[in-house]
Short mmCIF file of N, CA and C in Angstrom, two decimals:
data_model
loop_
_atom_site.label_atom_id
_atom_site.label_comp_id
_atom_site.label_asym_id
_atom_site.label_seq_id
_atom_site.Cartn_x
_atom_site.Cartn_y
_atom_site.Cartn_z
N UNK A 456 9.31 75.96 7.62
CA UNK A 456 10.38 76.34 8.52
C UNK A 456 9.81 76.74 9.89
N UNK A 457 8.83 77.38 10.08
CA UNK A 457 7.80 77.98 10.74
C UNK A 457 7.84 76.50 12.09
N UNK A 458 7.22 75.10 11.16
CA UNK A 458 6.86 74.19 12.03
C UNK A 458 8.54 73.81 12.65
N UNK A 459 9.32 73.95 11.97
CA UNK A 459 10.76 72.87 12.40
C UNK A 459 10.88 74.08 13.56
N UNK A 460 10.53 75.06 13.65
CA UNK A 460 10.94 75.97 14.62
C UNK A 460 10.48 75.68 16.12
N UNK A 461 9.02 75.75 15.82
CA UNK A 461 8.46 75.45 17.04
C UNK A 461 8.51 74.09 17.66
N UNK A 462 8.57 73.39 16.77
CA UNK A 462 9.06 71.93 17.30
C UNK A 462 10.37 71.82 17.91
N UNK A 463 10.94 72.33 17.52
CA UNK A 463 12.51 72.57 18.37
C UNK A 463 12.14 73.02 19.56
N UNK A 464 11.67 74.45 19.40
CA UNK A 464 11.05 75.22 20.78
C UNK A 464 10.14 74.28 21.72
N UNK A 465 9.74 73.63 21.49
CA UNK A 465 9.06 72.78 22.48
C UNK A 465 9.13 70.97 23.06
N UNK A 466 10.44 70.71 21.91
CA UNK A 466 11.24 69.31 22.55
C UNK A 466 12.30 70.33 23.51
N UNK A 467 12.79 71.74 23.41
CA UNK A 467 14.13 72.14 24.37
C UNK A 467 12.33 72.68 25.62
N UNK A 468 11.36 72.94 25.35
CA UNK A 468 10.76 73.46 26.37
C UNK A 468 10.25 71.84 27.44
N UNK A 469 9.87 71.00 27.01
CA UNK A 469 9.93 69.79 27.63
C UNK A 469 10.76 69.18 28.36
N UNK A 470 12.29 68.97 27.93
CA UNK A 470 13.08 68.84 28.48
C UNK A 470 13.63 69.68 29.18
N UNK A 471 13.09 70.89 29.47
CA UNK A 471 13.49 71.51 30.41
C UNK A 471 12.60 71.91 31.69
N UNK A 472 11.14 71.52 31.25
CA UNK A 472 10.37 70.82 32.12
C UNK A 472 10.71 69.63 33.08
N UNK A 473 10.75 68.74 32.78
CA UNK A 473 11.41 67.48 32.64
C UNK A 473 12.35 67.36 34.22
N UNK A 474 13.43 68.41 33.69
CA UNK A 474 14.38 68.66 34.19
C UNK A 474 14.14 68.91 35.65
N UNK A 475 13.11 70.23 35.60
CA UNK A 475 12.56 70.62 36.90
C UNK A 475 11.49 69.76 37.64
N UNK A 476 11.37 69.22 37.11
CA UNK A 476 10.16 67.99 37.81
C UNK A 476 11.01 66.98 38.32
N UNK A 477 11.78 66.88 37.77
CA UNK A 477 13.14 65.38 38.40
C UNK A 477 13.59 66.32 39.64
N UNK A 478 14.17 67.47 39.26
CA UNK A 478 14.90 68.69 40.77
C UNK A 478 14.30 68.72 41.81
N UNK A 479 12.39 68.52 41.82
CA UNK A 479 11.53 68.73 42.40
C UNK A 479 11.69 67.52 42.99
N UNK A 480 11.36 66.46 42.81
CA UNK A 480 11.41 65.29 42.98
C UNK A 480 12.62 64.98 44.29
N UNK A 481 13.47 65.31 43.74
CA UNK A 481 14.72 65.10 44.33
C UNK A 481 14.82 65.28 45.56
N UNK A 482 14.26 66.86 45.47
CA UNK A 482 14.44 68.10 46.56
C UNK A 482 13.22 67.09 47.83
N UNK A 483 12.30 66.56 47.21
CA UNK A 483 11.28 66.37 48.04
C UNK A 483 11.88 64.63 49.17
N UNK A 484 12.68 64.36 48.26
CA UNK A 484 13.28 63.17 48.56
C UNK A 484 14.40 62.92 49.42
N UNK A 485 15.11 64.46 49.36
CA UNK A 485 16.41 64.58 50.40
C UNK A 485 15.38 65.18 52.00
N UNK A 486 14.40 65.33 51.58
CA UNK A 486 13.14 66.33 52.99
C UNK A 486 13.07 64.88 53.14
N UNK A 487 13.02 64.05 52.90
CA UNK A 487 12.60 62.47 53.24
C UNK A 487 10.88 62.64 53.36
N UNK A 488 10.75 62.86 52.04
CA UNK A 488 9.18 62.85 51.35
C UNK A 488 9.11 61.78 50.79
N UNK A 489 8.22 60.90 50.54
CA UNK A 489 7.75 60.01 49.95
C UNK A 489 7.21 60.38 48.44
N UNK A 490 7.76 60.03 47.42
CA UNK A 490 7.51 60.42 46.33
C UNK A 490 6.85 59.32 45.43
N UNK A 491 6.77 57.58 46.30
CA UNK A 491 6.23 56.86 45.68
C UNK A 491 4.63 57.08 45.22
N UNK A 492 3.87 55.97 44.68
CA UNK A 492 2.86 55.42 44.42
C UNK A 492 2.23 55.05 45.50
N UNK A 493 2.49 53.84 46.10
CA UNK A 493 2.40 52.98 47.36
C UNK A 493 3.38 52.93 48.32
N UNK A 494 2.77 53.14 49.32
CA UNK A 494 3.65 53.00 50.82
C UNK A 494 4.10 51.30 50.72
N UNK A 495 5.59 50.94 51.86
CA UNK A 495 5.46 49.55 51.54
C UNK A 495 4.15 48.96 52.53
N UNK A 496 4.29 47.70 52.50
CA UNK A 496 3.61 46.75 53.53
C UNK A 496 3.81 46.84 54.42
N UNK A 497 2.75 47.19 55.29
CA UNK A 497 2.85 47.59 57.08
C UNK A 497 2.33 48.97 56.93
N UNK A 498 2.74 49.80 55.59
CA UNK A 498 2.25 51.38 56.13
C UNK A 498 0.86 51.38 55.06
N UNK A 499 0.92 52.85 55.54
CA UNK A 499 -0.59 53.25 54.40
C UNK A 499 -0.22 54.41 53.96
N UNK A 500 -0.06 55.34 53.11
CA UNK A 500 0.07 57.23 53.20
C UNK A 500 -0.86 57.81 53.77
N UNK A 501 -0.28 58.41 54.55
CA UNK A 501 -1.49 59.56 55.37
C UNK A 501 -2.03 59.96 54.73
N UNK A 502 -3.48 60.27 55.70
CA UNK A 502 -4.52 61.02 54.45
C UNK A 502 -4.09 62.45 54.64
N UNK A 503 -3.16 63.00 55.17
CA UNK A 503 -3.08 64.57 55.58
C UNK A 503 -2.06 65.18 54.86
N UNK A 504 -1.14 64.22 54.91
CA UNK A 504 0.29 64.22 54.26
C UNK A 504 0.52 63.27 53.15
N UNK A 505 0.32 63.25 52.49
CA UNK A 505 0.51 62.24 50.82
C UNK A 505 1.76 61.51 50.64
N UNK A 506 2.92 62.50 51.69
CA UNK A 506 4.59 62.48 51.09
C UNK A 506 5.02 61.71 52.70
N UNK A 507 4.15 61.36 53.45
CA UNK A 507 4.61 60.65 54.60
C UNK A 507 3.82 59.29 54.79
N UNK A 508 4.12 58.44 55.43
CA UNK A 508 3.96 57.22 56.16
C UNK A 508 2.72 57.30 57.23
N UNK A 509 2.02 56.42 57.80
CA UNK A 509 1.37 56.06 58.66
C UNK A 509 1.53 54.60 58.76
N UNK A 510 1.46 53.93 60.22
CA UNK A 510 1.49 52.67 60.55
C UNK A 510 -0.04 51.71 60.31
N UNK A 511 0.25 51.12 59.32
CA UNK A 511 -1.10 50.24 58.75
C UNK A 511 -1.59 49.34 60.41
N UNK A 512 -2.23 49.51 60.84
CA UNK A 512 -2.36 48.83 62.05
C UNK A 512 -3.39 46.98 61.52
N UNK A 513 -3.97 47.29 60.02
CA UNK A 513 -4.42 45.91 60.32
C UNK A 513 -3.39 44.96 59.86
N UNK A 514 -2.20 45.50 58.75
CA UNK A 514 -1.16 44.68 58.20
C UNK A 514 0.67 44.67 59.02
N UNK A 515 0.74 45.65 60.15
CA UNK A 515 1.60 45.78 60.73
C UNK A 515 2.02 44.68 61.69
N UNK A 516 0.97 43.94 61.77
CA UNK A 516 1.07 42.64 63.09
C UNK A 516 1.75 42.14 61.78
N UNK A 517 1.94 41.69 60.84
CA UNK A 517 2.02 40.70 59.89
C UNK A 517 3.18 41.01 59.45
N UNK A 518 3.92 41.81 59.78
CA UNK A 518 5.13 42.61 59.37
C UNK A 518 5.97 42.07 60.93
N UNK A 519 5.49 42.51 61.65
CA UNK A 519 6.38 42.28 63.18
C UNK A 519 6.48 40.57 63.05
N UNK A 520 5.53 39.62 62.77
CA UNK A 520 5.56 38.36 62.79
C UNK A 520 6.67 38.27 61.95
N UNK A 521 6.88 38.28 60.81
CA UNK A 521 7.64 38.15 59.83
C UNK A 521 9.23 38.52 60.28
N UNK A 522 9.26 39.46 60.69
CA UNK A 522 10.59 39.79 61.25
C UNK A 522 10.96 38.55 62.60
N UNK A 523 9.68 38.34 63.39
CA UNK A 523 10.20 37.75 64.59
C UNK A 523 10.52 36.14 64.47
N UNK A 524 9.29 35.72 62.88
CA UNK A 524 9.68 34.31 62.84
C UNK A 524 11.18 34.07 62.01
N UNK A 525 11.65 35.49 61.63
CA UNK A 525 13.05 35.24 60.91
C UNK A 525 14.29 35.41 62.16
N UNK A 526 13.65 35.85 62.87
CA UNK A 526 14.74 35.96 64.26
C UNK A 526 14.80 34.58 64.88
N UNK A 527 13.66 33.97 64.53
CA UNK A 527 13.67 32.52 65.42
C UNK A 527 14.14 31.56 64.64
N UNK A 528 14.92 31.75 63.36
CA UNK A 528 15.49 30.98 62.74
C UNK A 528 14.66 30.37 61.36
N UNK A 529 13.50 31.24 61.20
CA UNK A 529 12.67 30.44 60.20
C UNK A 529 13.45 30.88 58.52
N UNK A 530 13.59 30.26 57.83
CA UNK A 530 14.18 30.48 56.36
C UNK A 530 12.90 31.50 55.77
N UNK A 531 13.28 32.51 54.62
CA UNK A 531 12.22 32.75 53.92
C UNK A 531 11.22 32.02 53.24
N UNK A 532 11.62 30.41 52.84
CA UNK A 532 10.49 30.48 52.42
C UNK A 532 10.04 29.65 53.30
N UNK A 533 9.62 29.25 54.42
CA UNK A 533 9.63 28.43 55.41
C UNK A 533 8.40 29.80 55.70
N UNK A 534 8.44 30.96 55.95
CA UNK A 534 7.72 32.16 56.40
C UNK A 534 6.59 32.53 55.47
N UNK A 535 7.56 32.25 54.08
CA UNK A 535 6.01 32.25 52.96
C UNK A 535 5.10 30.86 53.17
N UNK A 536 5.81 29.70 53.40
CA UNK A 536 4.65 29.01 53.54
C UNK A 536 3.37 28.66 54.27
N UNK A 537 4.36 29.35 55.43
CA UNK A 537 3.00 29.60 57.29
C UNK A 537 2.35 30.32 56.65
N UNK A 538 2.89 31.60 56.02
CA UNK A 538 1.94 33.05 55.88
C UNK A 538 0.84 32.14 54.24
N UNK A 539 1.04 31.71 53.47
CA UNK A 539 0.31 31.14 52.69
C UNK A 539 -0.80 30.08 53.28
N UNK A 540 -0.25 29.53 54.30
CA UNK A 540 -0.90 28.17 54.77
C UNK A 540 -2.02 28.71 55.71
N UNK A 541 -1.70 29.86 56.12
CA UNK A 541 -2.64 30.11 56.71
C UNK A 541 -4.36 31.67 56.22
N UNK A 542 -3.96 31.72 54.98
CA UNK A 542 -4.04 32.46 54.04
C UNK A 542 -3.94 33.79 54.26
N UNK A 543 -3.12 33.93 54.93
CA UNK A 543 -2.57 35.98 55.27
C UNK A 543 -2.64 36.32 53.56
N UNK A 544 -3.24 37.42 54.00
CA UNK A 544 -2.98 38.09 52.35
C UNK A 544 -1.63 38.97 52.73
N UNK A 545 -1.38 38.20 51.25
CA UNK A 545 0.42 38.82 50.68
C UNK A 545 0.07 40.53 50.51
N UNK A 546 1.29 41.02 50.40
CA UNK A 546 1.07 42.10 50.16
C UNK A 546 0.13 42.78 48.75
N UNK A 547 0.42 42.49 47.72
CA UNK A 547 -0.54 42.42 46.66
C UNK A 547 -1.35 42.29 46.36
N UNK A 548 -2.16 40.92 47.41
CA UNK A 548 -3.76 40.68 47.65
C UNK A 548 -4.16 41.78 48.66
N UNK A 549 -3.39 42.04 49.69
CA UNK A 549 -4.00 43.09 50.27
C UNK A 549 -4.33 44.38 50.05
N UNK A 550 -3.19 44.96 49.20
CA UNK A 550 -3.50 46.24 48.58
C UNK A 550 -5.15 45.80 47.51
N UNK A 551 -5.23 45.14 46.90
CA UNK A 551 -6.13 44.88 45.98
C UNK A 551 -7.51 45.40 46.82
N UNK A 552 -7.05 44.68 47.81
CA UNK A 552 -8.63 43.91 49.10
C UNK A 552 -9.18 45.64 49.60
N UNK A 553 -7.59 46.12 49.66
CA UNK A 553 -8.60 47.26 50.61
C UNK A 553 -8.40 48.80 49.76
N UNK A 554 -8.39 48.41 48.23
CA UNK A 554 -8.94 49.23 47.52
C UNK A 554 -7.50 50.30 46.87
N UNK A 555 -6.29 50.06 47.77
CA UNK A 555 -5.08 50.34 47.18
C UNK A 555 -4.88 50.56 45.48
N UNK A 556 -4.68 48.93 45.05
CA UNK A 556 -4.30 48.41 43.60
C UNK A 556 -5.81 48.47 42.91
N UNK A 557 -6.01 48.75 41.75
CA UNK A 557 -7.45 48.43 41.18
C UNK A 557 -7.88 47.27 40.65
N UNK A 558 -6.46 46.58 40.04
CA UNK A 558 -6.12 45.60 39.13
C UNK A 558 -6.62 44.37 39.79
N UNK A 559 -7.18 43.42 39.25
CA UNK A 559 -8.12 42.61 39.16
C UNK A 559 -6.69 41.34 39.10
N UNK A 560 -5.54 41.34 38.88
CA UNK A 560 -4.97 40.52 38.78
C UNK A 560 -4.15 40.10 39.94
N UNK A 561 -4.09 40.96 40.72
CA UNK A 561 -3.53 40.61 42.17
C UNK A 561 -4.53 40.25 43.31
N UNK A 562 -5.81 39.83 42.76
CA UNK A 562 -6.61 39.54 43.70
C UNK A 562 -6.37 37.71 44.24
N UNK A 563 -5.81 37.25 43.68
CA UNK A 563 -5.83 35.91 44.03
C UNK A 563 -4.17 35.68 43.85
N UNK A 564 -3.20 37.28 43.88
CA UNK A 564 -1.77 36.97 44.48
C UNK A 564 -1.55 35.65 45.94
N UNK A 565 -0.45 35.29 46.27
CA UNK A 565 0.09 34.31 46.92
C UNK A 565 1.20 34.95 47.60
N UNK A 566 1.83 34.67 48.92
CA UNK A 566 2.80 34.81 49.28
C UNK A 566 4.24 33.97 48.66
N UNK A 567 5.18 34.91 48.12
CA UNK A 567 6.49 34.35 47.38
C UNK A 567 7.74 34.98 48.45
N UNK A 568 8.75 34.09 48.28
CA UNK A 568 10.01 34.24 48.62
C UNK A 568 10.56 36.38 48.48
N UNK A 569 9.86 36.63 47.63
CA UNK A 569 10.49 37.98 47.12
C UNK A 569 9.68 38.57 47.74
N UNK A 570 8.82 38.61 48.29
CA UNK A 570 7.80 39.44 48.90
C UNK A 570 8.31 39.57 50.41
N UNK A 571 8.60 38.00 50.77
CA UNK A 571 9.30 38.14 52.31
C UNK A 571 10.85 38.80 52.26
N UNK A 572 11.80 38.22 51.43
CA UNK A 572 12.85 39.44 51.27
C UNK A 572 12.79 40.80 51.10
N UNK A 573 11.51 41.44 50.09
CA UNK A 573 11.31 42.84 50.49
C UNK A 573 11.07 43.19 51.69
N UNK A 574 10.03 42.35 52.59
CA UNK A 574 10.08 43.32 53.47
C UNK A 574 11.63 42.99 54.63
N UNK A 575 11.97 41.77 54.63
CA UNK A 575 12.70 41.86 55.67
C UNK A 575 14.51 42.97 55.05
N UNK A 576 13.99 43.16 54.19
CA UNK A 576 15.78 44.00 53.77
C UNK A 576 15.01 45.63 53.65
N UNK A 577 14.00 45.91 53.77
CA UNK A 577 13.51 47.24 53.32
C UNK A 577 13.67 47.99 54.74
N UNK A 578 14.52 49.14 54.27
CA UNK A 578 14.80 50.15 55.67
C UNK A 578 13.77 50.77 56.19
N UNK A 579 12.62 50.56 55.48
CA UNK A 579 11.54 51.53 55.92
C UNK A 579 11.32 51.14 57.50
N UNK A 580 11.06 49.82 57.32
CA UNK A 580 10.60 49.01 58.40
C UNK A 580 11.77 49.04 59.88
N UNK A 581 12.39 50.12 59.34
CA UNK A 581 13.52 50.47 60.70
C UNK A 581 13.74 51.96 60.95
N UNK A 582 12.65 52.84 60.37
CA UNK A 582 12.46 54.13 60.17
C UNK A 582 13.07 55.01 58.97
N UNK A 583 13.56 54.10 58.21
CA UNK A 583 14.77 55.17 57.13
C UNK A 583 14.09 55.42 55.91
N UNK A 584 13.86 56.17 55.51
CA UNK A 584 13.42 56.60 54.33
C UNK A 584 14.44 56.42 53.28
N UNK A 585 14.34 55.64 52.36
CA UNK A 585 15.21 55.02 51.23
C UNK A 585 14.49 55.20 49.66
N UNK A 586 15.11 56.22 48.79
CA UNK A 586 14.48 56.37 47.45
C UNK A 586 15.74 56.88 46.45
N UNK A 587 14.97 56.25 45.23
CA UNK A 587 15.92 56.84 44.10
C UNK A 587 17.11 55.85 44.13
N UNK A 588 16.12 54.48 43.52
CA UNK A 588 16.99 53.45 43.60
C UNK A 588 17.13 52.91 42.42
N UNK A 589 15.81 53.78 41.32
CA UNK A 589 15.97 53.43 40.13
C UNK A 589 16.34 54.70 39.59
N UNK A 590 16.72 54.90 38.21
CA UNK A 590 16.46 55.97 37.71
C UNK A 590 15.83 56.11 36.27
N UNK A 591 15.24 56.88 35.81
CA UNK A 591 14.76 56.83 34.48
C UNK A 591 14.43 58.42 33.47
N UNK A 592 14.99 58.60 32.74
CA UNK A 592 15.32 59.79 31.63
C UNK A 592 14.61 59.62 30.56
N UNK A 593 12.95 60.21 30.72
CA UNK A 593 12.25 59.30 29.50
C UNK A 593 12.39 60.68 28.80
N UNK A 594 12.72 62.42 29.08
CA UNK A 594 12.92 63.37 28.08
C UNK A 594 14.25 62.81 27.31
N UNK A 595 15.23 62.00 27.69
CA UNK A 595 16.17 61.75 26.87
C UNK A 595 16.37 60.48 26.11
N UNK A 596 15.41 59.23 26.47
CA UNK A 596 15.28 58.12 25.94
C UNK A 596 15.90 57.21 26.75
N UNK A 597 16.22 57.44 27.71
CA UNK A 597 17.17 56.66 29.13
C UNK A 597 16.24 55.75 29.81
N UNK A 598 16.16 54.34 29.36
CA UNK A 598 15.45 53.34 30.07
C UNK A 598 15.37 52.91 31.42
N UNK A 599 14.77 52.49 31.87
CA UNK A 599 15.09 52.67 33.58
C UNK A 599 16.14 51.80 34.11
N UNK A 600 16.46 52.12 35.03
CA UNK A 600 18.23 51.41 35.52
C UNK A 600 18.46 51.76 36.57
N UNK A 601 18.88 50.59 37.37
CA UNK A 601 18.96 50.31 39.11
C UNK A 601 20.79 51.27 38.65
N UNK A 602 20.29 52.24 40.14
CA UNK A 602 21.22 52.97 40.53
C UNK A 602 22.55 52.59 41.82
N UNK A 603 23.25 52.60 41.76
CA UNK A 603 24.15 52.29 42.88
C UNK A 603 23.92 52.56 44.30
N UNK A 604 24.42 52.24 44.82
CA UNK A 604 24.00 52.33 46.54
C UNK A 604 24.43 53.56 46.89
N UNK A 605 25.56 54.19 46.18
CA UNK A 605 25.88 55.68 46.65
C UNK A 605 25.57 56.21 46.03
N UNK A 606 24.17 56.28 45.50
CA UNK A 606 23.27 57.56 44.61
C UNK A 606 22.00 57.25 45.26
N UNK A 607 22.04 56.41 45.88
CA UNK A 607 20.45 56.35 46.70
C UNK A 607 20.16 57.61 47.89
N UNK A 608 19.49 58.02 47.81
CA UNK A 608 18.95 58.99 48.72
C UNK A 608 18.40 58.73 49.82
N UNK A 609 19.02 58.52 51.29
CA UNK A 609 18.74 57.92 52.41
C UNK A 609 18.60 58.84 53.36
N UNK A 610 17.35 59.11 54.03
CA UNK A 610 16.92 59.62 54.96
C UNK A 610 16.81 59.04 56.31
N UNK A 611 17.50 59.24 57.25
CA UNK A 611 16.96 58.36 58.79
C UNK A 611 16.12 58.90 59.33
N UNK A 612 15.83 57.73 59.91
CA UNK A 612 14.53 58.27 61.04
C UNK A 612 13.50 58.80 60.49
#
């Protein structure tokens, strides 16, 4: 009885951990903190600030191109194929290259159609801090699941 006790006591003490780590999260996310892993393509995380942005200056030209050859009428994949043809590393090879990703499997990534739609639809790249687009409840068994547009947490500027 002893064990069914404390086991109770510590699935309600977890989930109520849990709880406060998501609040935390949250809280850091309405401050328009960065709570990811990886910054997108174009930035880097400051080394000073963990929860903010810096402008990647060697992958940021490659970001402005991308936007400007879609202004000039180029299709997405018309943009993956210049940026392939000319071997720009995709975002995935680049994180790999400069020590970002560890994984050995994005080293010989390619530029794809989805890579140029992330960046050209991602608000970052217009100053807005955009998070909490997925959500996931692993103290309750809640698999992860794209959240609606009016539960996203949007920060400007």
């Amino acid at each position: 009885m002893v064990v069914s006790i404390k086991n109770l006591v510590n699935e309600v003490y977890a989930k109520d951990i849990s709880r406060k780590v998501v609040s935390a999260f949250r809280t850091k996310q309405r401050n328009g903190e960065y709570i990811g892993l990886v910054a997108p393509y174009g930035y880097l995380k400051s080394k000073d600030d963990k929860n903010k942005f810096v402008v990647d200056e060697a992958a940021a030209p490659v970001v402005r191109r991308i936007f400007r050859m879609y202004a000039d009428g180029y299709s997405m994949d018309k943009i993956m194929r210049v940026l392939d043809g000319e071997e720009i590393d995709c975002p995935r090879r680049y994180r790999h290259r400069i020590g970002v990703t560890k994984s050995d499997r994005y080293k010989d990534s390619r530029w794809g159609r989805s890579a140029v739609k992330t960046i050209l639809t991602n608000r970052a790249y217009v100053g807005d801090m955009v998070q909490g687009k997925v959500k996931q409840e692993l103290c309750n068994g809640v698999p992860m699941q794209y959240t609606d547009k009016s539960e996203w947490i949007v920060v400007e500027n």
